[in-house]
Coordinates of C-alpha atoms and ligand atoms in Angstrom, one line a residue:
Chain A
X139 CA 63.0 12.1 69.7
X140 CA 59.3 13.0 69.9
X141 CA 57.1 11.4 72.5
X142 CA 53.9 11.5 74.5
X143 CA 51.2 12.0 71.9
X144 CA 48.8 9.8 70.1
X145 CA 47.9 9.9 66.4
X146 CA 44.6 9.5 64.6
X147 CA 44.3 8.8 60.9
X148 CA 40.9 9.7 59.5
X149 CA 40.7 8.5 55.9
X150 CA 38.3 11.2 54.6
X151 CA 37.1 14.7 55.4
X152 CA 33.9 13.3 56.9
X153 CA 35.9 11.0 59.2
X154 CA 38.1 14.0 60.2
X155 CA 35.0 16.0 61.1
X156 CA 33.6 13.2 63.1
X157 CA 36.9 12.8 65.0
X158 CA 37.2 16.4 65.9
X159 CA 33.6 16.5 67.1
X160 CA 34.2 13.7 69.5
X161 CA 37.9 13.8 70.5
X162 CA 38.4 14.3 74.3
X163 CA 41.8 15.9 74.4
X164 CA 43.7 18.9 73.0
X165 CA 44.8 18.1 69.5
X166 CA 46.5 19.6 66.4
X167 CA 46.1 18.7 62.8
X168 CA 49.1 17.2 61.1
X169 CA 49.0 18.5 57.5
X170 CA 52.6 18.9 56.3
X171 CA 53.8 18.7 59.9
X172 CA 56.5 21.3 59.3
X173 CA 55.2 23.6 62.1
X174 CA 53.6 21.0 64.4
X175 CA 56.5 18.6 64.7
X176 CA 59.0 21.4 65.3
X177 CA 56.7 22.8 68.0
X178 CA 56.3 19.4 69.6
X179 CA 60.1 19.0 69.7
X180 CA 60.4 22.2 71.7
X181 CA 57.3 21.8 73.8
X182 CA 56.0 18.3 74.3
X183 CA 52.7 19.7 75.7
X184 CA 51.9 21.5 72.4
X185 CA 49.5 18.7 71.6
X186 CA 48.3 15.4 73.2
X187 CA 47.0 14.1 69.9
X188 CA 47.7 14.7 66.3
X189 CA 45.1 14.2 63.6
X190 CA 46.9 13.2 60.5
X191 CA 45.0 14.8 57.5
X192 CA 48.0 14.6 55.2
X193 CA 46.5 12.0 53.0
X194 CA 42.9 13.3 52.6
X195 CA 42.7 13.7 48.9
X196 CA 39.6 15.9 49.0
X197 CA 41.6 18.6 50.7
X198 CA 44.5 18.6 48.2
X199 CA 42.8 19.9 45.1
X200 CA 42.9 23.3 43.3
X201 CA 39.8 24.0 41.3
X202 CA 38.9 26.8 38.9
X203 CA 35.4 28.3 39.1
X204 CA 33.8 31.2 37.2
X205 CA 35.1 34.0 39.4
X206 CA 37.3 32.2 41.9
X207 CA 40.0 29.7 42.4
X208 CA 39.4 27.2 45.2
X209 CA 42.6 26.0 46.9
X210 CA 42.2 22.9 49.2
X211 CA 43.7 23.5 52.6
X212 CA 45.9 20.4 52.1
X213 CA 47.5 21.8 48.9
X214 CA 51.3 21.8 49.3
X215 CA 53.3 24.9 48.6
X216 CA 55.1 23.1 45.8
X217 CA 51.8 22.2 44.0
X218 CA 50.6 25.8 44.3
X219 CA 53.8 27.1 42.7
X220 CA 53.2 24.7 39.8
X221 CA 49.7 25.8 39.1
X222 CA 49.8 27.8 35.8
X223 CA 47.0 30.4 36.4
X224 CA 48.7 31.5 39.6
X225 CA 52.1 31.8 37.8
X226 CA 50.3 34.0 35.3
X227 CA 48.2 36.3 37.5
X228 CA 49.3 36.1 41.1
X229 CA 52.9 37.1 41.0
X230 CA 52.8 38.3 44.6
X231 CA 51.6 34.9 45.8
X232 CA 54.1 33.0 43.8
X233 CA 57.0 35.2 45.0
X234 CA 56.0 34.7 48.6
X235 CA 55.4 31.0 48.5
X236 CA 58.6 30.3 46.6
X237 CA 60.5 32.0 49.5
X238 CA 59.0 29.6 52.1
X239 CA 61.6 27.4 53.7
X240 CA 63.4 25.3 51.2
X241 CA 62.5 22.8 48.4
X242 CA 62.3 20.1 51.1
X243 CA 59.9 22.2 53.2
X244 CA 57.7 23.3 50.3
X245 CA 57.2 19.7 49.3
X246 CA 55.7 18.9 52.7
X247 CA 54.1 22.1 54.0
X248 CA 50.5 23.1 53.1
X249 CA 48.7 26.4 52.5
X250 CA 46.1 25.4 55.2
X251 CA 49.0 24.8 57.6
X252 CA 50.5 28.2 57.0
X253 CA 47.1 29.7 57.7
X254 CA 46.2 27.4 60.6
X255 CA 49.6 28.1 62.3
X256 CA 48.5 31.8 62.3
X257 CA 52.0 33.2 62.6
X258 CA 52.2 37.0 61.8
X259 CA 55.2 36.0 59.7
X260 CA 53.3 33.3 57.7
X261 CA 54.4 34.2 54.2
X262 CA 51.5 33.0 52.1
X263 CA 49.0 34.9 54.2
X264 CA 49.9 38.5 53.0
X265 CA 49.3 37.9 49.3
X266 CA 46.2 35.8 50.0
X267 CA 44.9 38.6 52.2
X268 CA 45.8 41.2 49.5
X269 CA 43.7 39.3 47.0
X270 CA 40.7 39.3 49.4
X271 CA 40.9 35.5 50.0
X272 CA 38.3 33.8 52.2
X273 CA 38.5 30.5 54.1
X274 CA 35.9 27.9 54.4
X275 CA 35.6 26.4 57.9
X276 CA 33.6 23.2 58.4
X277 CA 32.4 21.2 61.3
X278 CA 30.3 18.2 61.3
X279 CA 27.1 20.3 61.0
X280 CA 28.2 23.8 60.1
X281 CA 29.9 25.4 57.2
X282 CA 31.0 29.1 57.2
X283 CA 33.0 31.4 55.1
X284 CA 35.3 33.9 56.8
X285 CA 37.4 36.6 55.2
X286 CA 41.1 35.8 55.8
X287 CA 41.4 39.3 57.2
X288 CA 38.9 38.4 59.9
X289 CA 40.3 34.9 60.6
X290 CA 43.3 35.8 62.8
X291 CA 42.9 37.2 66.3
X292 CA 46.5 37.2 67.4
X293 CA 49.8 35.3 67.1
X294 CA 48.8 31.6 66.8
X295 CA 45.1 32.6 67.5
X296 CA 42.2 32.4 65.1
X297 CA 38.4 32.2 65.1
X298 CA 38.5 28.5 64.3
X299 CA 36.4 26.5 66.8
X300 CA 37.7 23.3 68.3
X301 CA 35.4 21.2 66.1
X302 CA 36.2 23.1 62.9
X303 CA 38.7 22.5 60.1
X304 CA 39.8 24.8 57.3
X305 CA 38.7 23.1 54.1
X306 CA 39.3 25.6 51.4
X307 CA 40.8 28.9 50.6
X308 CA 38.7 30.9 48.1
X309 CA 40.7 33.2 46.0
X310 CA 38.8 35.8 43.8
X311 CA 40.0 36.0 40.2
X312 CA 41.9 39.2 39.6
X313 CA 43.4 39.2 36.1
X314 CA 43.6 43.0 36.2
X315 CA 45.8 43.3 39.3
X316 CA 49.6 43.5 39.1
X317 CA 51.2 42.2 42.3
X318 CA 54.5 41.7 44.0
X319 CA 55.9 40.6 47.4
X320 CA 59.1 41.4 49.2
X321 CA 60.6 40.4 52.5
X322 CA 63.5 40.9 54.7
X323 CA 64.9 37.9 56.6
X324 CA 68.2 36.9 58.1
X325 CA 69.1 35.3 54.8
X326 CA 67.4 34.2 51.6
X327 CA 66.3 30.6 52.4
X328 CA 65.1 28.9 55.6
X329 CA 64.6 32.1 57.4
X330 CA 61.6 33.7 59.2
X331 CA 60.5 37.0 57.7
X332 CA 61.3 40.1 59.8
X333 CA 59.1 42.2 57.6
X334 CA 57.1 41.3 54.5
X335 CA 55.0 43.5 52.2
X336 CA 52.6 42.5 49.5
X337 CA 51.3 45.0 47.0
X338 CA 48.6 44.6 44.4
X339 CA 47.8 47.4 42.0
X340 CA 45.1 47.9 39.3
X341 CA 45.6 50.5 36.7
X342 CA 43.2 52.4 34.3
X343 CA 43.6 55.3 31.9
X344 CA 42.9 58.9 32.9
X345 CA 40.7 60.9 30.6
X346 CA 43.9 62.7 29.6
X347 CA 45.5 59.4 28.6
X348 CA 47.9 59.0 31.5
X349 CA 47.8 56.0 33.9
X350 CA 45.9 56.1 37.1
X351 CA 45.7 53.7 39.9
X352 CA 42.2 52.3 40.4
X353 CA 42.8 49.4 42.9
X354 CA 45.3 49.2 45.7
X355 CA 45.9 46.4 48.2
X356 CA 48.7 46.4 50.7
X357 CA 49.4 43.6 53.2
X358 CA 52.1 43.7 55.9
X359 CA 53.6 40.6 57.5
X360 CA 55.5 40.2 60.8
X361 CA 54.9 43.8 61.9
X362 CA 51.7 43.3 64.0
X363 CA 50.1 40.5 66.0
X364 CA 48.6 39.2 62.8
X365 CA 49.2 39.8 59.1
X366 CA 47.3 43.1 58.4
X367 CA 46.0 45.2 55.5
X368 CA 47.5 48.7 55.4
X369 CA 44.1 50.5 54.8
X370 CA 45.3 54.0 55.3
X371 CA 48.1 53.8 52.8
X372 CA 45.8 51.9 50.4
X373 CA 43.2 54.7 50.7
X374 CA 45.8 57.4 50.2
X375 CA 47.2 55.9 47.0
X376 CA 43.7 55.3 45.6
X377 CA 42.6 58.9 46.3
X378 CA 45.8 60.3 44.7
X379 CA 45.6 58.0 41.7
X380 CA 48.8 59.1 40.1
X381 CA 52.1 57.7 41.4
X382 CA 54.2 60.8 41.6
X383 CA 57.4 60.8 43.7
X384 CA 55.7 62.8 46.4
X385 CA 52.7 60.5 46.6
X386 CA 54.8 57.4 46.8
X387 CA 56.9 59.0 49.5
X388 CA 53.8 59.8 51.6
X389 CA 52.4 56.3 51.1
X390 CA 55.7 54.8 52.4
X391 CA 55.5 57.1 55.4
X392 CA 51.9 56.1 56.1
X393 CA 52.6 52.4 55.8
X394 CA 55.5 52.6 58.3
X395 CA 53.0 54.2 60.7
X396 CA 50.4 51.5 60.2
X397 CA 52.9 48.8 61.2
X398 CA 52.8 47.9 64.9
X399 CA 55.8 45.8 65.2
X400 CA 57.5 44.3 68.3
X401 CA 61.1 44.1 69.1
X402 CA 62.2 40.5 69.3
X403 CA 65.2 38.3 68.6
X404 CA 65.0 38.9 64.9
X405 CA 64.7 42.7 64.7
X406 CA 63.5 45.8 66.5
X407 CA 60.5 48.0 66.2
X408 CA 61.9 51.1 64.5
X409 CA 63.8 49.1 61.8
X410 CA 60.7 47.0 61.0
X411 CA 58.4 50.0 60.6
X412 CA 60.9 51.8 58.5
X413 CA 61.5 48.8 56.3
X414 CA 57.7 48.5 55.6
X415 CA 58.0 51.9 53.9
X416 CA 61.2 50.9 52.0
X417 CA 59.8 47.6 50.7
X418 CA 56.5 49.3 49.7
X419 CA 58.5 51.9 47.8
X420 CA 60.5 49.2 46.0
X421 CA 57.3 47.3 45.1
X422 CA 55.5 50.4 43.7
X423 CA 58.5 51.2 41.6
X424 CA 58.7 47.6 40.3
X425 CA 55.0 47.3 39.5
X426 CA 54.6 50.8 38.0
X427 CA 57.7 50.2 35.8
X428 CA 56.8 46.7 34.8
X429 CA 53.8 47.9 32.9
Chain B
X188 CA 26.3 10.8 59.1
X189 CA 26.5 7.0 58.8
X190 CA 28.8 5.7 61.4
X191 CA 29.2 2.4 59.6
X192 CA 31.6 4.2 57.2
X193 CA 34.1 4.5 60.0
X194 CA 36.6 1.7 60.2
X195 CA 37.2 1.6 63.9
X196 CA 40.8 0.8 63.3
X197 CA 41.9 4.2 62.0
X198 CA 39.7 6.2 64.4
X199 CA 41.5 4.9 67.5
X200 CA 44.0 7.0 69.3
X201 CA 47.2 5.1 68.7
X202 CA 50.6 4.6 70.2
X203 CA 52.0 2.2 67.6
X204 CA 51.1 1.6 64.0
X205 CA 51.8 -0.9 61.3
X206 CA 53.1 0.8 58.2
X207 CA 54.0 -0.5 54.7
X208 CA 56.1 1.5 52.3
X209 CA 58.7 1.1 49.6
X210 CA 62.3 1.8 50.6
X211 CA 64.8 1.9 47.7
X212 CA 62.4 -0.2 45.7
X213 CA 62.0 -2.9 48.4
X214 CA 58.8 -3.4 50.3
X215 CA 59.0 -2.6 54.1
X216 CA 56.4 -3.7 56.6
X217 CA 57.1 -2.5 60.2
X218 CA 55.4 -1.7 63.5
X219 CA 56.7 1.6 65.0
X220 CA 55.7 4.1 67.7
X221 CA 53.4 6.8 66.2
X222 CA 55.8 9.4 67.5
X223 CA 58.6 8.2 65.3
X224 CA 59.6 10.2 62.3
X225 CA 60.8 8.7 59.0
X226 CA 64.3 9.6 60.1
X227 CA 63.9 7.6 63.3
X228 CA 62.5 4.7 61.3
X229 CA 65.4 4.7 58.9
X230 CA 68.1 5.1 61.4
X231 CA 66.9 3.3 64.5
X232 CA 64.6 0.6 63.2
X233 CA 66.1 -0.2 59.7
X234 CA 69.7 0.8 60.5
X235 CA 69.9 2.8 57.3
X236 CA 72.3 5.4 58.9
X237 CA 73.3 7.1 55.7
X238 CA 70.6 9.6 56.2
X239 CA 71.9 12.0 58.9
X240 CA 70.2 13.8 61.8
X241 CA 71.5 17.3 62.2
X242 CA 68.9 19.7 63.6
X243 CA 65.9 17.5 63.7
X244 CA 63.8 20.6 62.8
X245 CA 63.8 21.0 59.0
X246 CA 66.6 23.5 58.9
X247 CA 69.8 21.6 57.9
X248 CA 68.8 19.1 55.2
X249 CA 71.1 16.4 56.5
X250 CA 68.1 14.1 56.6
X251 CA 67.0 14.8 52.9
X252 CA 65.4 11.8 51.3
X253 CA 63.2 11.4 48.2
X254 CA 59.6 10.7 48.9
X255 CA 57.1 10.1 46.0
X256 CA 59.6 11.7 43.6
X257 CA 60.4 14.9 45.6
X258 CA 62.9 15.8 48.3
X259 CA 61.7 16.1 51.8
X260 CA 63.2 16.4 55.3
X261 CA 62.9 12.9 56.9
X262 CA 62.9 14.5 60.3
X263 CA 59.5 16.2 59.5
X264 CA 57.6 13.2 58.2
X265 CA 55.7 11.4 60.9
X266 CA 55.4 7.6 60.8
X267 CA 51.7 7.8 59.9
X268 CA 52.6 9.9 56.8
X269 CA 55.2 7.4 55.7
X270 CA 52.6 4.6 55.0
X271 CA 52.2 3.9 51.3
X272 CA 55.0 6.2 50.2
X273 CA 57.9 5.4 47.8
X274 CA 61.1 6.4 49.7
X275 CA 64.6 6.6 48.3
X276 CA 67.6 7.2 50.6
X277 CA 71.3 7.7 50.0
X278 CA 71.8 3.9 50.3
X279 CA 69.5 3.3 47.3
X280 CA 70.4 6.4 45.2
X281 CA 74.2 6.0 45.6
X282 CA 73.9 2.6 43.9
X283 CA 72.2 4.1 40.8
X284 CA 74.2 4.6 37.6
X285 CA 73.1 8.2 37.2
X286 CA 74.2 9.2 40.7
X287 CA 77.7 8.0 40.2
X288 CA 78.9 11.1 38.3
X289 CA 77.5 13.3 41.2
X290 CA 79.4 11.3 43.9
X291 CA 82.6 11.2 41.8
X292 CA 82.3 15.0 41.2
X293 CA 81.9 15.6 45.0
X294 CA 85.1 13.7 45.5
X295 CA 87.0 15.2 42.6
X296 CA 86.1 18.8 43.6
X297 CA 86.6 18.2 47.4
X298 CA 83.0 19.2 47.9
X299 CA 83.1 17.2 51.1
X300 CA 85.1 17.7 54.2
X301 CA 83.7 16.3 57.4
X302 CA 81.0 14.6 55.3
X303 CA 78.1 15.1 57.6
X304 CA 76.1 17.1 55.1
X305 CA 77.2 15.1 52.1
X306 CA 74.4 12.4 51.9
X307 CA 71.8 15.2 52.0
X308 CA 73.7 17.3 49.5
X309 CA 73.9 14.3 47.2
X310 CA 70.2 13.7 47.5
X311 CA 69.3 17.3 46.8
X312 CA 71.8 17.4 43.9
X313 CA 70.4 14.2 42.4
X314 CA 66.9 15.6 42.5
X315 CA 68.1 19.0 41.1
X316 CA 69.8 17.3 38.2
X317 CA 66.8 15.2 37.5
X318 CA 64.8 18.4 37.2
X319 CA 67.3 20.6 35.3
X320 CA 69.7 19.0 32.9
X321 CA 72.0 22.1 32.8
X322 CA 71.2 24.1 35.9
X323 CA 72.2 27.8 36.2
X324 CA 74.0 29.0 39.3
X325 CA 70.7 30.4 40.5
X326 CA 69.0 27.1 40.1
X327 CA 71.8 25.2 41.9
X328 CA 71.7 27.7 44.9
X329 CA 67.9 27.5 45.1
X330 CA 68.0 23.7 44.7
X331 CA 70.5 23.4 47.6
X332 CA 69.0 26.1 49.7
X333 CA 67.6 23.6 52.2
X334 CA 71.0 22.0 52.9
X335 CA 73.6 23.5 55.2
X336 CA 77.3 22.8 55.2
X337 CA 79.5 24.1 58.0
X338 CA 82.8 23.1 56.2
X339 CA 83.1 23.8 52.5
X340 CA 81.7 27.3 52.1
X341 CA 79.5 25.9 49.3
X342 CA 81.6 27.0 46.3
X343 CA 83.0 23.6 45.8
X344 CA 79.6 22.0 46.1
X345 CA 78.2 24.2 43.4
X346 CA 81.3 23.4 41.3
X347 CA 80.7 19.7 41.8
X348 CA 77.1 19.9 40.8
X349 CA 78.1 21.7 37.6
X350 CA 80.8 19.1 36.9
X351 CA 78.3 16.3 37.4
X352 CA 75.8 18.0 35.0
X353 CA 78.5 18.2 32.3
X354 CA 79.4 14.6 32.9
X355 CA 75.8 13.4 32.9
X356 CA 75.1 15.4 29.7
X357 CA 78.3 14.1 28.1
X358 CA 77.5 10.5 29.0
X359 CA 74.0 10.9 27.5
X360 CA 75.5 12.4 24.3
X361 CA 78.0 9.6 24.0
X362 CA 75.2 7.1 24.4
X363 CA 73.3 8.8 21.6
X364 CA 76.3 9.1 19.4
X365 CA 77.3 5.5 19.8
Ligands
FAD680 C1 62.9 25.0 58.3 C2 61.6 25.7 58.2 C3 61.5 26.8 57.5 C4 60.3 27.5 57.3 N1 60.2 28.6 56.6 C5 59.0 29.3 56.5 C6 58.9 30.5 55.7 O1 59.9 30.9 55.1 N2 57.7 31.1 55.7 C7 56.6 30.7 56.3 O2 55.6 31.3 56.2 N3 56.7 29.5 57.0 C8 57.8 28.8 57.1 N4 57.9 27.7 57.9 C9 56.7 27.3 58.6 C10 55.9 26.2 58.0 O3 56.6 25.4 57.0 C11 54.7 26.8 57.3 O4 53.9 27.6 58.2 C12 53.8 25.7 56.6 O5 53.0 26.3 55.6 C13 52.9 25.0 57.6 O6 52.2 24.0 56.9 P1 52.1 22.5 57.4 O7 51.2 21.8 56.4 O8 53.4 21.9 57.5 O9 51.4 22.7 58.8 P2 51.3 21.7 60.1 O10 52.6 21.8 60.8 O11 50.8 20.4 59.7 O12 50.2 22.5 60.9 C14 50.4 23.8 61.4 C15 49.2 24.3 62.2 O13 48.1 24.5 61.3 C16 47.0 23.8 61.8 N5 46.3 23.2 60.6 C17 46.9 22.5 59.6 N6 46.0 22.2 58.6 C18 44.8 22.8 59.1 C19 43.5 22.7 58.6 N7 43.2 22.2 57.4 N8 42.5 23.4 59.3 C20 42.8 23.9 60.5 N9 44.0 24.0 61.0 C21 45.0 23.4 60.3 C22 47.6 22.7 62.7 O14 46.6 22.3 63.7 C23 48.8 23.4 63.3 O15 48.4 24.1 64.4 C24 59.1 27.0 58.0 C25 59.2 25.8 58.8 C26 60.4 25.1 58.9 C27 60.5 23.9 59.7
FES681 S1 67.8 16.8 60.6 FE1 66.2 17.1 59.2 S2 66.6 19.0 58.4 FE2 68.1 18.9 60.0
FES682 S1 81.3 18.8 54.7 FE1 81.1 19.2 56.8 S2 79.1 20.0 56.9 FE2 79.4 19.9 54.8

């Protein structure tokens, strides 16, 4: 049974901002609680106080704007999966989020919690990063927007200040991108990713009528201290434009080199690096053929 | 920011809280330690022991209950988050007419051995069959992916869910034809 922490229940975002500005002890937010409560069970000193933000309605909305979608940090994975525009145009995001935990977990867990937890294996992070998402961070008197790529500083570490909260995830519209996500885990459900790869590709026509790649985004999960973009492989594919067998093979080799995995209980370094290349190859094939 | 908007009550660091929620359509009002989960409240305070505690960490699904219409792990819902919710447990669901074919099918197909996972499996199956009238194998596996069983090997559970779906659809058809 859990013990030794206290709970605060701000009723609005403003109250939450006031609370974190004034609280005098180490705290965690309780959004879905699926990370926090598990951590507290293992390690009772993980937090002395929980700030329950699970019922703050303002944080739980998805809005469509002219060139962006704005996802409240309190949006649950299940709600994100049901949002029609994402089903249509963000296949990589949908694939990743539908693999998180189980139906029971996805009904509780939030997008903001997946980001706030800052695990290099956080499955929604890769696709969001590939789509160039940003997060809005608010304190009682500041408001800043940070690229998701710049938000994480290490496993469990972010640029979030003690008096800030993630309010929104800002997702640029990208109707022209085709995307996909793949992972390797111990098994299909309720498993932490050993390696995950997100790929988003934009295509245009060459002057000679053949297809060329005009936009490439690759994100790698669980193979570095944070989720990362594979910039070298992205650049290589963009420069080569045409997805010949040789080009794809070289991109897979490059991506395996960009990974900086560790060996841990779930897998070892060599396997993880190599699998980045394999998963990227699968995704390129899938996206190029699906057109 | 105007401090008067802050109701002192909810901005105190609390050890215990009063919560109100609906449990199997009855109103419950109770004071519990803030560190209690919904599972603790059900089992230790309300003596509703049909909901099981396996892992206590969201992995096994033995504690599956329905909260506001969706299935969740009761071991991962903290007391503060229970307030105001509509909760259904195996005690309430098993008394429902449309759950009977599911329970009967679990018995008929021997989809239960030690029985520890069974309440959670029934809850997940009940929710699954409320979403899909005639689920595919893929939908059944996905729908039960948060529930572990150490005994049956799952095949019999999947068979039971399919049999229950047939029974439920047949029953509906009979009601329409009559
Ligand atoms: C059985 C099980 C399986 C899982 N499977 C997966 C999986 O396959 N893939 C995966 O990626 N994850 C998985 N997880 C981890 C977890 O479910 C996700 O990371 C989830 O998205 C966390 O969201 P939450 O709302 O529950 O976060 P919480 O536990 O409420 O919070 C997590 C952290 O984020 C911080 N936080 C929450 N909201 C905010 C905010 N608005 N601003 C700033 N910080 C905030 C909290 O302070 C805390 O440190 C699994 C967990 C369990 C228990
Ligand atoms: S006891 Fe809740 S999931 Fe295992
Ligand atoms: S019947 Fe024993 S765990 Fe499922």
